[in-house]
PDB file of C-alpha atoms in Angstrom:
ATOM      1  CA  MET A 249      48.595  21.303  25.023  1.00 94.00           C
ATOM      2  CA  ARG A 250      49.765  24.879  24.126  1.00 96.00           C
ATOM      3  CA  SER A 251      48.530  26.682  20.972  1.00 98.00           C
ATOM      4  CA  ASP A 252      49.138  29.940  19.211  1.00 98.00           C
ATOM      5  CA  VAL A 253      48.406  31.541  15.877  1.00 98.00           C
ATOM      6  CA  ILE A 254      50.915  33.447  13.864  1.00 98.00           C
ATOM      7  CA  GLU A 255      50.181  35.729  10.912  1.00 97.00           C
ATOM      8  CA  ILE A 256      52.149  35.495   7.685  1.00 97.00           C
ATOM      9  CA  ARG A 257      52.052  38.155   5.008  1.00 96.00           C
ATOM     10  CA  THR A 258      52.493  36.687   1.548  1.00 93.00           C
ATOM     11  CA  GLY A 259      51.374  39.740  -0.328  1.00 89.00           C
ATOM     12  CA  ASP A 260      50.235  39.484  -3.931  1.00 89.00           C
ATOM     13  CA  ARG A 261      52.703  36.815  -5.061  1.00 92.00           C
ATOM     14  CA  GLU A 262      52.998  33.073  -4.905  1.00 94.00           C
ATOM     15  CA  ALA A 263      55.109  32.163  -1.891  1.00 96.00           C
ATOM     16  CA  VAL A 264      56.930  29.547   0.004  1.00 97.00           C
ATOM     17  CA  VAL A 265      57.535  31.007   3.441  1.00 97.00           C
ATOM     18  CA  ASP A 266      59.871  29.422   5.910  1.00 97.00           C
ATOM     19  CA  LEU A 267      58.128  29.156   9.327  1.00 98.00           C
ATOM     20  CA  THR A 268      61.070  27.515  11.104  1.00 96.00           C
ATOM     21  CA  ALA A 269      62.069  30.695  13.074  1.00 97.00           C
ATOM     22  CA  GLN A 270      58.517  31.284  14.293  1.00 98.00           C
ATOM     23  CA  ILE A 271      58.247  27.580  15.296  1.00 98.00           C
ATOM     24  CA  ASP A 272      61.504  27.785  17.148  1.00 97.00           C
ATOM     25  CA  ALA A 273      60.293  30.869  19.090  1.00 97.00           C
ATOM     26  CA  PHE A 274      56.983  29.202  19.820  1.00 98.00           C
ATOM     27  CA  LEU A 275      58.689  26.052  21.208  1.00 97.00           C
ATOM     28  CA  ALA A 276      61.299  28.160  23.155  1.00 96.00           C
ATOM     29  CA  ALA A 277      58.402  29.745  25.066  1.00 95.00           C
ATOM     30  CA  GLY A 278      57.490  26.360  26.366  1.00 90.00           C
ATOM     31  CA  ASP A 279      59.048  23.922  28.832  1.00 86.00           C
ATOM     32  CA  GLY A 280      61.697  22.537  26.431  1.00 86.00           C
ATOM     33  CA  GLY A 281      60.336  18.996  26.477  1.00 93.00           C
ATOM     34  CA  ASP A 282      59.565  16.310  24.025  1.00 97.00           C
ATOM     35  CA  GLY A 283      56.288  16.112  22.128  1.00 97.00           C
ATOM     36  CA  LEU A 284      54.465  16.792  18.853  1.00 98.00           C
ATOM     37  CA  LEU A 285      54.095  20.060  17.127  1.00 98.00           C
ATOM     38  CA  HIS A 286      51.039  20.279  14.844  1.00 98.00           C
ATOM     39  CA  VAL A 287      51.150  23.061  12.161  1.00 98.00           C
ATOM     40  CA  TRP A 288      47.802  23.927  10.553  1.00 98.00           C
ATOM     41  CA  VAL A 289      46.822  26.535   8.054  1.00 98.00           C
ATOM     42  CA  PRO A 290      43.072  27.099   8.214  1.00 97.00           C
ATOM     43  CA  HIS A 291      42.719  28.229   4.571  1.00 95.00           C
ATOM     44  CA  ALA A 292      41.201  26.496   1.533  1.00 94.00           C
ATOM     45  CA  THR A 293      43.997  27.706  -0.634  1.00 95.00           C
ATOM     46  CA  ALA A 294      47.302  27.120   1.257  1.00 97.00           C
ATOM     47  CA  GLY A 295      49.388  24.266   2.473  1.00 98.00           C
ATOM     48  CA  ILE A 296      52.283  23.138   4.746  1.00 98.00           C
ATOM     49  CA  ALA A 297      55.409  21.500   3.457  1.00 98.00           C
ATOM     50  CA  VAL A 298      58.809  20.402   4.732  1.00 97.00           C
ATOM     51  CA  ILE A 299      61.433  21.487   2.064  1.00 96.00           C
ATOM     52  CA  GLU A 300      64.875  22.871   1.762  1.00 94.00           C
ATOM     53  CA  THR A 301      64.806  26.597   1.361  1.00 92.00           C
ATOM     54  CA  GLY A 302      67.229  29.180  -0.024  1.00 88.00           C
ATOM     55  CA  ALA A 303      69.004  26.877  -2.453  1.00 91.00           C
ATOM     56  CA  GLY A 304      66.319  27.086  -5.134  1.00 94.00           C
ATOM     57  CA  SER A 305      64.026  24.283  -3.908  1.00 95.00           C
ATOM     58  CA  ASP A 306      61.324  26.777  -2.897  1.00 94.00           C
ATOM     59  CA  THR A 307      61.160  28.330  -6.243  1.00 95.00           C
ATOM     60  CA  ASP A 308      61.326  24.964  -7.901  1.00 97.00           C
ATOM     61  CA  LEU A 309      58.318  23.889  -5.827  1.00 97.00           C
ATOM     62  CA  LEU A 310      56.373  26.908  -7.032  1.00 97.00           C
ATOM     63  CA  ALA A 311      57.350  26.234 -10.688  1.00 97.00           C
ATOM     64  CA  ALA A 312      56.267  22.589 -10.346  1.00 97.00           C
ATOM     65  CA  LEU A 313      52.973  23.673  -8.916  1.00 97.00           C
ATOM     66  CA  ARG A 314      52.582  26.061 -11.853  1.00 96.00           C
ATOM     67  CA  ASP A 315      53.125  23.220 -14.206  1.00 97.00           C
ATOM     68  CA  LEU A 316      50.812  20.861 -12.318  1.00 96.00           C
ATOM     69  CA  LEU A 317      48.138  23.426 -11.557  1.00 95.00           C
ATOM     70  CA  PRO A 318      48.150  26.089 -14.350  1.00 94.00           C
ATOM     71  CA  ALA A 319      46.375  29.403 -13.711  1.00 90.00           C
ATOM     72  CA  ASP A 320      43.982  29.154 -16.597  1.00 91.00           C
ATOM     73  CA  ASP A 321      40.267  28.722 -17.171  1.00 88.00           C
ATOM     74  CA  ARG A 322      40.092  24.953 -16.950  1.00 91.00           C
ATOM     75  CA  TRP A 323      38.891  25.004 -13.284  1.00 89.00           C
ATOM     76  CA  GLY A 324      35.271  24.668 -12.283  1.00 89.00           C
ATOM     77  CA  HIS A 325      35.859  26.981  -9.212  1.00 85.00           C
ATOM     78  CA  ARG A 326      35.963  30.343 -10.957  1.00 79.00           C
ATOM     79  CA  HIS A 327      35.705  33.245  -8.588  1.00 83.00           C
ATOM     80  CA  GLY A 328      38.719  35.384  -7.780  1.00 80.00           C
ATOM     81  CA  SER A 329      41.610  36.067 -10.062  1.00 83.00           C
ATOM     82  CA  ALA A 330      42.179  34.174 -13.352  1.00 79.00           C
ATOM     83  CA  GLY A 331      42.932  30.501 -12.557  1.00 83.00           C
ATOM     84  CA  HIS A 332      42.020  30.832  -8.927  1.00 89.00           C
ATOM     85  CA  GLY A 333      40.398  27.394  -9.004  1.00 92.00           C
ATOM     86  CA  ARG A 334      43.879  25.779  -8.951  1.00 93.00           C
ATOM     87  CA  ASP A 335      44.482  27.415  -5.549  1.00 93.00           C
ATOM     88  CA  HIS A 336      41.574  25.366  -4.181  1.00 95.00           C
ATOM     89  CA  VAL A 337      43.134  22.187  -5.555  1.00 95.00           C
ATOM     90  CA  LEU A 338      46.537  22.955  -3.944  1.00 96.00           C
ATOM     91  CA  PRO A 339      45.607  21.647  -0.391  1.00 96.00           C
ATOM     92  CA  GLY A 340      44.949  18.186  -2.083  1.00 96.00           C
ATOM     93  CA  ILE A 341      48.557  18.081  -3.097  1.00 97.00           C
ATOM     94  CA  VAL A 342      50.272  20.228  -0.371  1.00 98.00           C
ATOM     95  CA  ALA A 343      48.332  19.258   2.751  1.00 98.00           C
ATOM     96  CA  PRO A 344      47.017  22.081   4.991  1.00 98.00           C
ATOM     97  CA  SER A 345      48.726  20.537   8.122  1.00 98.00           C
ATOM     98  CA  MET A 346      51.593  18.366   9.380  1.00 98.00           C
ATOM     99  CA  THR A 347      52.946  17.041  12.560  1.00 98.00           C
ATOM    100  CA  VAL A 348      56.612  17.296  13.549  1.00 98.00           C
ATOM    101  CA  PRO A 349      58.284  15.511  16.340  1.00 98.00           C
ATOM    102  CA  VAL A 350      59.880  17.728  18.984  1.00 98.00           C
ATOM    103  CA  LEU A 351      62.932  16.548  20.976  1.00 97.00           C
ATOM    104  CA  GLY A 352      64.302  18.700  23.794  1.00 96.00           C
ATOM    105  CA  GLY A 353      62.247  21.743  22.785  1.00 96.00           C
ATOM    106  CA  ARG A 354      63.449  21.698  19.167  1.00 96.00           C
ATOM    107  CA  PRO A 355      61.753  20.418  15.973  1.00 97.00           C
ATOM    108  CA  ALA A 356      63.405  17.163  14.939  1.00 97.00           C
ATOM    109  CA  LEU A 357      64.080  18.283  11.449  1.00 97.00           C
ATOM    110  CA  GLY A 358      66.808  17.154   9.103  1.00 95.00           C
ATOM    111  CA  THR A 359      69.834  19.309   8.351  1.00 93.00           C
ATOM    112  CA  TRP A 360      68.348  21.057   5.339  1.00 95.00           C
ATOM    113  CA  GLN A 361      64.582  20.808   6.244  1.00 97.00           C
ATOM    114  CA  SER A 362      62.356  23.775   6.982  1.00 97.00           C
ATOM    115  CA  VAL A 363      58.646  23.831   7.679  1.00 98.00           C
ATOM    116  CA  CYS A 364      57.050  26.161   5.172  1.00 98.00           C
ATOM    117  CA  LEU A 365      53.778  27.723   4.277  1.00 98.00           C
ATOM    118  CA  VAL A 366      52.914  27.190   0.583  1.00 98.00           C
ATOM    119  CA  ASP A 367      50.636  29.811  -0.860  1.00 96.00           C
ATOM    120  CA  THR A 368      49.707  30.180  -4.562  1.00 94.00           C
ATOM    121  CA  ASN A 369      46.588  32.315  -3.840  1.00 93.00           C
ATOM    122  CA  THR A 370      47.633  35.891  -4.849  1.00 90.00           C
ATOM    123  CA  ASP A 371      44.098  37.127  -3.717  1.00 91.00           C
ATOM    124  CA  ASN A 372      44.810  36.505  -0.032  1.00 90.00           C
ATOM    125  CA  PRO A 373      47.710  38.664   1.207  1.00 93.00           C
ATOM    126  CA  VAL A 374      47.641  37.483   4.931  1.00 96.00           C
ATOM    127  CA  ARG A 375      47.568  33.914   6.177  1.00 96.00           C
ATOM    128  CA  SER A 376      47.045  32.524   9.661  1.00 98.00           C
ATOM    129  CA  VAL A 377      49.007  29.528  10.849  1.00 98.00           C
ATOM    130  CA  ARG A 378      48.116  27.658  14.111  1.00 98.00           C
ATOM    131  CA  LEU A 379      50.964  26.105  16.032  1.00 98.00           C
ATOM    132  CA  SER A 380      49.965  23.538  18.662  1.00 98.00           C
ATOM    133  CA  PHE A 381      52.400  21.637  20.927  1.00 98.00           C
ATOM    134  CA  LEU A 382      51.320  18.415  22.649  1.00 97.00           C
ATOM    135  CA  ALA A 383      53.854  17.421  25.336  1.00 95.00           C
ATOM    136  CA  GLY A 384      54.860  13.779  25.490  1.00 84.00           C
TER     137      GLY A 384
END
């Protein structure tokens, strides 16, 4: 198994960040074989999703999450910025990890699919993402 951590700067805004280029670089540094890539974000307020980016789906996802998880005072978890409790519910909806098959050293994603970090927590400007490859 091979593993590495990348840092992603999301700043002070909600973000869907495409990780596909970093994943491609991580896999290219290996032996080019088949296996499984595990993507893990070790944070209580972020998740990993496969989604199309650049055509509006990423902003649509953030809008849907705002509708589903409003940033208001309904949340029992109340530290941080207003409505921060919703950020702690996010990983129950957008899981903090996923596994992607790798074929010939490339993630076996569909034509329009990208692996993305989903982060609604504006209090945390930098995220770590662990990439782990298990050769088949």
